[in-house]
mmCIF file of C-alpha atoms and ligand atoms in Angstrom:
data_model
loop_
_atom_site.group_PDB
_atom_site.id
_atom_site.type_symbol
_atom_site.label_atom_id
_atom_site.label_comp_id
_atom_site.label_asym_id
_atom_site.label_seq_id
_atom_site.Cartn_x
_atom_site.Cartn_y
_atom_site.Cartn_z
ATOM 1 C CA UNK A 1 134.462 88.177 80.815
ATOM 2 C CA UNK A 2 135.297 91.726 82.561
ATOM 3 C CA UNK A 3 137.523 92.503 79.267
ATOM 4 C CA UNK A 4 135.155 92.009 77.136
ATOM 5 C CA UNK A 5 132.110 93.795 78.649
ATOM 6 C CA UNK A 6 134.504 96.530 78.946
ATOM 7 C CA UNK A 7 135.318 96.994 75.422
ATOM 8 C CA UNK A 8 131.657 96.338 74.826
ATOM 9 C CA UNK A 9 130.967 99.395 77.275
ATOM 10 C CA UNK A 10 133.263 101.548 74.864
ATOM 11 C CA UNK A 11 130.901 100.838 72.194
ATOM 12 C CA UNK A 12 128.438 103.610 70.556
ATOM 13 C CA UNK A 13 125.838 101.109 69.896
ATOM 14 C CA UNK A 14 126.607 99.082 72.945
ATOM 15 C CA UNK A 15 124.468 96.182 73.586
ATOM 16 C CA UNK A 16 124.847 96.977 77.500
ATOM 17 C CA UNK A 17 127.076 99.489 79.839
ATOM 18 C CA UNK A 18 128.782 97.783 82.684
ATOM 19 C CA UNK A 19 131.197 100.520 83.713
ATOM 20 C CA UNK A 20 132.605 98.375 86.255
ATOM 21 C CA UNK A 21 134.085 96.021 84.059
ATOM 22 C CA UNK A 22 137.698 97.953 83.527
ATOM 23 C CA UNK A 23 137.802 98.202 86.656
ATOM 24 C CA UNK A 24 137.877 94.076 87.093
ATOM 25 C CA UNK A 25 139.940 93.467 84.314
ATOM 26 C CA UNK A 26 142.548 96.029 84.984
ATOM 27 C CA UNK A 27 142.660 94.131 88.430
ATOM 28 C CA UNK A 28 142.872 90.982 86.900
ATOM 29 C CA UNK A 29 145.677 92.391 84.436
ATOM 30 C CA UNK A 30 143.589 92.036 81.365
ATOM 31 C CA UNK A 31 143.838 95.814 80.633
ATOM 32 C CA UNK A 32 144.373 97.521 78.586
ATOM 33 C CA UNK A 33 143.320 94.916 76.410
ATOM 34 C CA UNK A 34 145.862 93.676 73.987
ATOM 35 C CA UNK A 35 145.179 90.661 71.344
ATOM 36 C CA UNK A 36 147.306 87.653 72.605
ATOM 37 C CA UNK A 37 151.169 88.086 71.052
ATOM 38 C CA UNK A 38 151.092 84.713 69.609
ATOM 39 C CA UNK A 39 147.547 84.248 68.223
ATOM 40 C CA UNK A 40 146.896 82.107 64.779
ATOM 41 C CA UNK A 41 143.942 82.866 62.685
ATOM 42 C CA UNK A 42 142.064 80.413 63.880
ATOM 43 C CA UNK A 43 142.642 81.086 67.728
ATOM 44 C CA UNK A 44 141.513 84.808 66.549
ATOM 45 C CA UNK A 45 138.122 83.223 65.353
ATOM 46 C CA UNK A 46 137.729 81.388 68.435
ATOM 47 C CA UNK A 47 138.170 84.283 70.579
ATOM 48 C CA UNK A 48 136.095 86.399 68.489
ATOM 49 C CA UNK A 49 133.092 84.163 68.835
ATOM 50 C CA UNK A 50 133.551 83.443 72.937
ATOM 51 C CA UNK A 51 133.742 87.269 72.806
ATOM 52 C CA UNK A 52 130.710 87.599 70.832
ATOM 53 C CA UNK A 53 128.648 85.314 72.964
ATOM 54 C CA UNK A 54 129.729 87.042 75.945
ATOM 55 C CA UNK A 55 128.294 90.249 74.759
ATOM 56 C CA UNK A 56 124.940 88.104 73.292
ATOM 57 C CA UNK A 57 124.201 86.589 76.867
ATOM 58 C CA UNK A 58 125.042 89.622 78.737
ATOM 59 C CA UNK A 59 122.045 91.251 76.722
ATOM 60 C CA UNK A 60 119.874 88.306 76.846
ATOM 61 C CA UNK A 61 120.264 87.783 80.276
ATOM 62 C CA UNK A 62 119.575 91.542 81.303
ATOM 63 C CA UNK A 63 116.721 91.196 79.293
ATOM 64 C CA UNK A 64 115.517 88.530 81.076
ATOM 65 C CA UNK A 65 116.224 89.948 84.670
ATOM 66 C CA UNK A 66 113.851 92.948 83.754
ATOM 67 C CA UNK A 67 111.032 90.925 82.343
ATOM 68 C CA UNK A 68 111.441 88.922 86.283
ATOM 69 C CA UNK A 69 111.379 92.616 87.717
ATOM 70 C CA UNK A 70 108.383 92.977 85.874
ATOM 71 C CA UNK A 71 106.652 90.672 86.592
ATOM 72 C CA UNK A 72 107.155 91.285 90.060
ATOM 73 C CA UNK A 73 109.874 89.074 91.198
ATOM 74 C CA UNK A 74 111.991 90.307 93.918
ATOM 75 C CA UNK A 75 114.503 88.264 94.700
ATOM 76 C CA UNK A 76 117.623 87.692 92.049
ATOM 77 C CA UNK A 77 120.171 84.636 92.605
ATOM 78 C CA UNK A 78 123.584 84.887 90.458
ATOM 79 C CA UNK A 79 124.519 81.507 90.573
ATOM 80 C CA UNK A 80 128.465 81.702 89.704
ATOM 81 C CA UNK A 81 128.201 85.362 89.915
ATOM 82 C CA UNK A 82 132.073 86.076 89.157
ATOM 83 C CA UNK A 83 132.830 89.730 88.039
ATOM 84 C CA UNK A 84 128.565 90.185 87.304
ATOM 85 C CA UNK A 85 128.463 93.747 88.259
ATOM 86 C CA UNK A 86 124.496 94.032 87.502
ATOM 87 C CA UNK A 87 123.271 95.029 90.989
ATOM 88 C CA UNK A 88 125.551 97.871 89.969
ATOM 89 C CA UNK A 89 124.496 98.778 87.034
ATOM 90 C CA UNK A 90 121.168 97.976 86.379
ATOM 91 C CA UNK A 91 118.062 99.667 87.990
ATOM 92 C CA UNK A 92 115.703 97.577 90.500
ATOM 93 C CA UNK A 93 112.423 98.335 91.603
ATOM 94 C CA UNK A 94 112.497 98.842 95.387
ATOM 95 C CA UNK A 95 112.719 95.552 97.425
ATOM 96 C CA UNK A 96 114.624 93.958 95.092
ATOM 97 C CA UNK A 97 117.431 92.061 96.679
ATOM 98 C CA UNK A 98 120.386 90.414 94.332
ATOM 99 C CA UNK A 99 121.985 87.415 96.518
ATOM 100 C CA UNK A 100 125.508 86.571 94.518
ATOM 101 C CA UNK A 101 126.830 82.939 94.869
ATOM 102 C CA UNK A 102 130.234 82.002 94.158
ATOM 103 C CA UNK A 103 133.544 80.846 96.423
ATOM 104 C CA UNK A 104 135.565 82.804 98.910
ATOM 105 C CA UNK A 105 138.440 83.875 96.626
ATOM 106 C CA UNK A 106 136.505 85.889 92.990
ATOM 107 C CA UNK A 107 133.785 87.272 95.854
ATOM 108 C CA UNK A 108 136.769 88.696 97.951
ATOM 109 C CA UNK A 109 139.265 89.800 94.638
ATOM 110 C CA UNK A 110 135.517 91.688 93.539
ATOM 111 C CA UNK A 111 135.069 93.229 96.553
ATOM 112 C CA UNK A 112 138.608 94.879 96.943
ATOM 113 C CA UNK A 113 137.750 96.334 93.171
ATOM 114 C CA UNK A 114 134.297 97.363 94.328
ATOM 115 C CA UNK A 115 135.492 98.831 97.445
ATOM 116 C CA UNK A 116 138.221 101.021 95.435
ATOM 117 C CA UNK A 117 135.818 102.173 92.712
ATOM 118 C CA UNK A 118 133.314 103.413 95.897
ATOM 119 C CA UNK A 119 131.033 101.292 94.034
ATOM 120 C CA UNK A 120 127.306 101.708 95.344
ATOM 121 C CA UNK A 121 124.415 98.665 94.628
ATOM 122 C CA UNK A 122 121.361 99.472 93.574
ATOM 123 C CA UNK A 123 119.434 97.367 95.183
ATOM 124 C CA UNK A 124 120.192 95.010 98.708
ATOM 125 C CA UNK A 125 123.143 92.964 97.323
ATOM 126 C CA UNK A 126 124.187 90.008 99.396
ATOM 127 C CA UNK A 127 127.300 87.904 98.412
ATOM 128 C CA UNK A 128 127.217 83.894 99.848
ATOM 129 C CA UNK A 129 130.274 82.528 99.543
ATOM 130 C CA UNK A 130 129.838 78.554 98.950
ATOM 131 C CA UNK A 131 130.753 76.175 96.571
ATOM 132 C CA UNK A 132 127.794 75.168 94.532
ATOM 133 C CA UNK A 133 128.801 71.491 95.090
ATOM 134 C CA UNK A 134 128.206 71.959 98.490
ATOM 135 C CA UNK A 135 124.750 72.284 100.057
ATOM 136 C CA UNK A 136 124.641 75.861 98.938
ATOM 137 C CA UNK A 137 120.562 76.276 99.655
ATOM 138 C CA UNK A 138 120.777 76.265 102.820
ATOM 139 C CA UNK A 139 123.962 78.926 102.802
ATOM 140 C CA UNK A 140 121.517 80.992 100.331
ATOM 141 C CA UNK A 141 118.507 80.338 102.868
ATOM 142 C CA UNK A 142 120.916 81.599 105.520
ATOM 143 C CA UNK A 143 121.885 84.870 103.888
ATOM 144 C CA UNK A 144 118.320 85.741 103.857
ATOM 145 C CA UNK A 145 116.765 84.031 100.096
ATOM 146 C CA UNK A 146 113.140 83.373 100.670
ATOM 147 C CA UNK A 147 111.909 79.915 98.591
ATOM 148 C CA UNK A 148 108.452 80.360 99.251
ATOM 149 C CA UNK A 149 108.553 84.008 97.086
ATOM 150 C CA UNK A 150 109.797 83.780 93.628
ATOM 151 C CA UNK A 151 112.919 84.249 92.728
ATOM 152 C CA UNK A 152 114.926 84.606 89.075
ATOM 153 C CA UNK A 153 118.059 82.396 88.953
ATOM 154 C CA UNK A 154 120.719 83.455 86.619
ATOM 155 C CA UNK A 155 123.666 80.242 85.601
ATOM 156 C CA UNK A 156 125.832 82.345 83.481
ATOM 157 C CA UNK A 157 128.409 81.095 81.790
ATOM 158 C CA UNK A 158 128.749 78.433 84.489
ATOM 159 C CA UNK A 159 127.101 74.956 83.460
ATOM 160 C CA UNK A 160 129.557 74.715 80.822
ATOM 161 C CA UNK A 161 131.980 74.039 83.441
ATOM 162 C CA UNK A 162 130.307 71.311 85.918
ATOM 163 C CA UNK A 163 129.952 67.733 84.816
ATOM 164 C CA UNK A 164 126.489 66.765 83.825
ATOM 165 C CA UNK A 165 125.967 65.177 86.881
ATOM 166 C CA UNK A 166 126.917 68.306 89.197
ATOM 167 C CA UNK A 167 124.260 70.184 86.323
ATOM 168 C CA UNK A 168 121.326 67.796 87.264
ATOM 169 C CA UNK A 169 121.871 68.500 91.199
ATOM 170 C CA UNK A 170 122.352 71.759 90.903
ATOM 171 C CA UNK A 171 118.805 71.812 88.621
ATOM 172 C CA UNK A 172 117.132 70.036 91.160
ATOM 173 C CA UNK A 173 118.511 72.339 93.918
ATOM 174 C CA UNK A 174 117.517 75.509 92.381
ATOM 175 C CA UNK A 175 113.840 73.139 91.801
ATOM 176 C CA UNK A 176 113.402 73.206 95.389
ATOM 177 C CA UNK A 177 114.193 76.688 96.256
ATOM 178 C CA UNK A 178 111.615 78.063 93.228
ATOM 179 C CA UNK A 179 107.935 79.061 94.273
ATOM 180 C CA UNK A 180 105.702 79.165 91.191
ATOM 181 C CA UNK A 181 106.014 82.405 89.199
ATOM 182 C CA UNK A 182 109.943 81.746 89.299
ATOM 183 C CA UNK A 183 112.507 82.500 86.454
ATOM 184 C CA UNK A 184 115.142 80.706 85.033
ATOM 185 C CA UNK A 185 118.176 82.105 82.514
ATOM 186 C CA UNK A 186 120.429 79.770 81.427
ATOM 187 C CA UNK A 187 123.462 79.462 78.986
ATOM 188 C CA UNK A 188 124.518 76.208 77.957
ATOM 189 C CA UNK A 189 127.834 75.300 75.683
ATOM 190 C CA UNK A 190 126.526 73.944 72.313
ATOM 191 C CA UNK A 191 126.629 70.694 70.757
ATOM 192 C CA UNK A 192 130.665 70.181 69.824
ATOM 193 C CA UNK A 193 131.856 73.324 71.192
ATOM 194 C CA UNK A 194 134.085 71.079 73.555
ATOM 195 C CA UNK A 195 135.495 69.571 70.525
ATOM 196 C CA UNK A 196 135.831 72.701 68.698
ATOM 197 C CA UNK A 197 136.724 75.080 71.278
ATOM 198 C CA UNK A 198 137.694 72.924 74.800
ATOM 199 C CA UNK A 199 140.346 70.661 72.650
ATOM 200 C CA UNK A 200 142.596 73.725 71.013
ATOM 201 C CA UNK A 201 142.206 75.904 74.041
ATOM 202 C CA UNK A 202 145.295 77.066 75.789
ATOM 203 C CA UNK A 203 146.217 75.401 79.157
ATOM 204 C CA UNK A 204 145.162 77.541 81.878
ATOM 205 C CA UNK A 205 142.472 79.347 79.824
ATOM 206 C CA UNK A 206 138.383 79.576 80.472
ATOM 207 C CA UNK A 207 137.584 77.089 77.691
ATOM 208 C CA UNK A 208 140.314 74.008 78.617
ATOM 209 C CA UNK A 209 138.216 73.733 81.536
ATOM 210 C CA UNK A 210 134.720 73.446 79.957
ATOM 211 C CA UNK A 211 133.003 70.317 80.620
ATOM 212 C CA UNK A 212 129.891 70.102 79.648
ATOM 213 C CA UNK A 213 126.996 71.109 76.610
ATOM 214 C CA UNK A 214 123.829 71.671 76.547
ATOM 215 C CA UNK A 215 121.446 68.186 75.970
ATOM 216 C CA UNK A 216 120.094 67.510 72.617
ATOM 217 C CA UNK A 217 116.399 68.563 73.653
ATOM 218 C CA UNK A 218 117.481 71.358 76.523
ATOM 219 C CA UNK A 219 113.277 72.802 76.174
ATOM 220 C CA UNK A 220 112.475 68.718 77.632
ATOM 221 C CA UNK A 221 115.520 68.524 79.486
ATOM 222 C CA UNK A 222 113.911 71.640 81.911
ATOM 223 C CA UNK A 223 110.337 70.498 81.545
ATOM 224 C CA UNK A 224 111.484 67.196 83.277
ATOM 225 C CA UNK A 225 112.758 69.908 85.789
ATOM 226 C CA UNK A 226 109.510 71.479 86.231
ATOM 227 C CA UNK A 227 110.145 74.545 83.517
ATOM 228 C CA UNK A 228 108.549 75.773 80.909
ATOM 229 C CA UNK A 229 111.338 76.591 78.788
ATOM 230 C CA UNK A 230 112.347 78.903 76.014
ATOM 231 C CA UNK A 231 115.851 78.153 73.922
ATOM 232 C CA UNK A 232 117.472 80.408 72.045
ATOM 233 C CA UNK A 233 120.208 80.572 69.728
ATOM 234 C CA UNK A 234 122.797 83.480 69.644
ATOM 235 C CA UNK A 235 122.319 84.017 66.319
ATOM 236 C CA UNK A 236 118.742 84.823 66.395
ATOM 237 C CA UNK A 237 119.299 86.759 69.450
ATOM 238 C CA UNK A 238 122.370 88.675 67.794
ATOM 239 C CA UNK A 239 120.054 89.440 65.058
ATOM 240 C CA UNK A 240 117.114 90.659 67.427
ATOM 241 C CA UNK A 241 119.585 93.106 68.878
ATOM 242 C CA UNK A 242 120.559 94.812 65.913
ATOM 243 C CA UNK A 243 124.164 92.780 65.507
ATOM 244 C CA UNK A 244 123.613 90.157 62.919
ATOM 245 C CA UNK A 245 126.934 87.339 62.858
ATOM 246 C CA UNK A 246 129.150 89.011 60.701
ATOM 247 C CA UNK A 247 132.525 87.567 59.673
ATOM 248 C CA UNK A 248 134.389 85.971 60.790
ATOM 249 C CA UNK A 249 132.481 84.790 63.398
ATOM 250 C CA UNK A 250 129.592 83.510 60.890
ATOM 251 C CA UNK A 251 131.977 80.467 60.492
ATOM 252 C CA UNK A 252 132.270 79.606 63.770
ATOM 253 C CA UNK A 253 129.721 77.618 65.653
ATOM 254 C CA UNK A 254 128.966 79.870 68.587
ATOM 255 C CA UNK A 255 129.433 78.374 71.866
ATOM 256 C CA UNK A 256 126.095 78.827 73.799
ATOM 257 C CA UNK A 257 122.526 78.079 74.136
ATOM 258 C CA UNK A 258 120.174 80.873 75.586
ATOM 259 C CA UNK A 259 117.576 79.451 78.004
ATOM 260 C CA UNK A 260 114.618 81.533 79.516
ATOM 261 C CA UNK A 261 112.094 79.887 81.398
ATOM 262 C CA UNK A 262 109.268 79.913 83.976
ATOM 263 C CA UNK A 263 107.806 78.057 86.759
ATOM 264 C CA UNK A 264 104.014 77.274 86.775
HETATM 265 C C1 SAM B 1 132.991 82.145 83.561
HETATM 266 S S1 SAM B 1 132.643 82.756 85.148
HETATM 267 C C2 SAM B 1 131.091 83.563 84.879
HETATM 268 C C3 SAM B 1 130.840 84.622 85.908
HETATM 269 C C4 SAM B 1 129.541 85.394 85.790
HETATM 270 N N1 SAM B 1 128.381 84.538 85.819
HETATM 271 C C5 SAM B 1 129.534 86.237 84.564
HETATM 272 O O1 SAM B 1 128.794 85.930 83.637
HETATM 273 O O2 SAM B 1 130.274 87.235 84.534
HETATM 274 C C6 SAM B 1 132.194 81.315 86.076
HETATM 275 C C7 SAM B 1 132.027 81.603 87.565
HETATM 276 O O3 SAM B 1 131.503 80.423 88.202
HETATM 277 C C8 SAM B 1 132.161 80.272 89.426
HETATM 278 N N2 SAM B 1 132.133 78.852 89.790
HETATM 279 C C9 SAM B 1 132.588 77.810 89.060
HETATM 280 N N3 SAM B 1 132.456 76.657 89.741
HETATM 281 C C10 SAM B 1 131.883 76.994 90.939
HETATM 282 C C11 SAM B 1 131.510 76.253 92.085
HETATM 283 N N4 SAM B 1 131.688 74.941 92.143
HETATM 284 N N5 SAM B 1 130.971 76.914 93.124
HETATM 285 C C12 SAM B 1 130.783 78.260 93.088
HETATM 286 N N6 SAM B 1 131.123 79.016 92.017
HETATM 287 C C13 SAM B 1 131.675 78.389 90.966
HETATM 288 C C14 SAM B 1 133.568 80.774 89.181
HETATM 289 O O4 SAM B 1 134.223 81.124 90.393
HETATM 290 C C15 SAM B 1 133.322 81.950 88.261
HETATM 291 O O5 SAM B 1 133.178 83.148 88.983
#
């Protein structure tokens, strides 16, 4: 993820700067980047449209953590926040405060990067480090998250990788800890993109590990949650921003569904 935000970065018609993202992947020996040695055409594709996606959501999700700022929502949850370097780089209106969720060891290999960059948040940043199959609300409630003020929840690239059944608690977790006026980004893996993606990935790689995609009706699917929910597709979105599916990602399906959504 870090790699390719970075070489996004380097862009002159960037869709987003995160100038920390070097910075993680150099840690996690992913730079400079270099194409894998051994890489087929069609692993080239593949990698091309994860990469692409990345770069979509990044931008959709920014988008979406603005709009919450916006509309006055000052509390941000990264659910899964990995290498998310946005209470870095983005600007927050005073009060804002960006709790990031994820487990011991990424928070820890993030803050040794942050801590040798002299990295500075923009806002009150507070990691929690729990595993989101534990009872992680009450860790968040303890590190200071407020349910009965909104918040805007953020499941990045992270669904994709719990079974459905760990994706319904965690739904109904994040229910309970979201006063009305509330925001919601999600991505989802799309239809087949296990099949497509999951089945020819490389052991040890991101996408041998996904688990689960998005269900057939994902706006009903949240409603049932108690959202009013927006999908997207990253084509559409890609298209909004000015960077239309070109070859040869055009023949890929993209892996990801791009969720906004609200609670009344
Ligand atoms: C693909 S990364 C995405 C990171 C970040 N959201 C981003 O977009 O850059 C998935 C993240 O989810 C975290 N994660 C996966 N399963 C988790 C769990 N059960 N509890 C807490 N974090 C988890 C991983 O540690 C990893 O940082």
């Amino acid at each position: 993820m870090a790699k390719v935000r970075a070489l996004e970065t380097e862009r002159d018609n960037a869709l987003f700067r995160d100038p920390l993202a070097r910075a993680f992947a150099a840690a996690g020996g992913r730079w400079p980047a270099s194409p894998p040695l051994s890489e087929d055409e069609a692993a080239r594709r593949r990698r091309l449209a994860v990469s692409f996606s990345i770069v979509v959501r990044t931008r959709f999700l920014d988008d979406l953590l603005r709009e919450a700022s916006a509309s006055g929502v000052r509390q941000v949850v990264l659910l899964g926040a990995g290498m998310d370097s946005r209470a870095f780089r983005m600007e927050w209106p005073g009060g804002t405060r960006v709790f990031e969720v994820d487990t011991a060891a990424p928070l820890d290999f993030k803050a040794e990067v942050l801590r040798r960059e002299g990295a500075v948040a923009r806002c009150e940043r507070i990691t929690v480090a729990v595993d989101l199959r534990a009872d992680w609300p009450r860790a968040l409630s303890a590190a200071g998250h407020d349910p009965t003020a909104p918040t805007v929840w953020i499941a990045e690239g992270l669904l994709i990788y719990l079974p459905e059944d760990a994706v319904e608690l965690l739904l109904a977790r994040i229910g309970t800890q979201s006063a009305a006026g509330s925001r919601l980004g999600l991505t989802l893996g799309s239809r087949g993109v296990i099949e497509r993606f999951g089945a020819e990935a490389a052991p040890g790689s991101a996408a041998a590990l996904w688990v689960s995609e998005m269900p057939d009706d994902p706006v009903r699917w949240l409603a049932a949650h108690g959202w009013e929910a927006e999908s997207h597709t990253l084509r559409e979105r890609a298209a909004a921003y000015g960077r239309p599916m070109s070859s040869p990602e055009r023949r890929e399906e993209r892996p990801g569904g791009l969720i906004s959504a609200v609670r009344r």
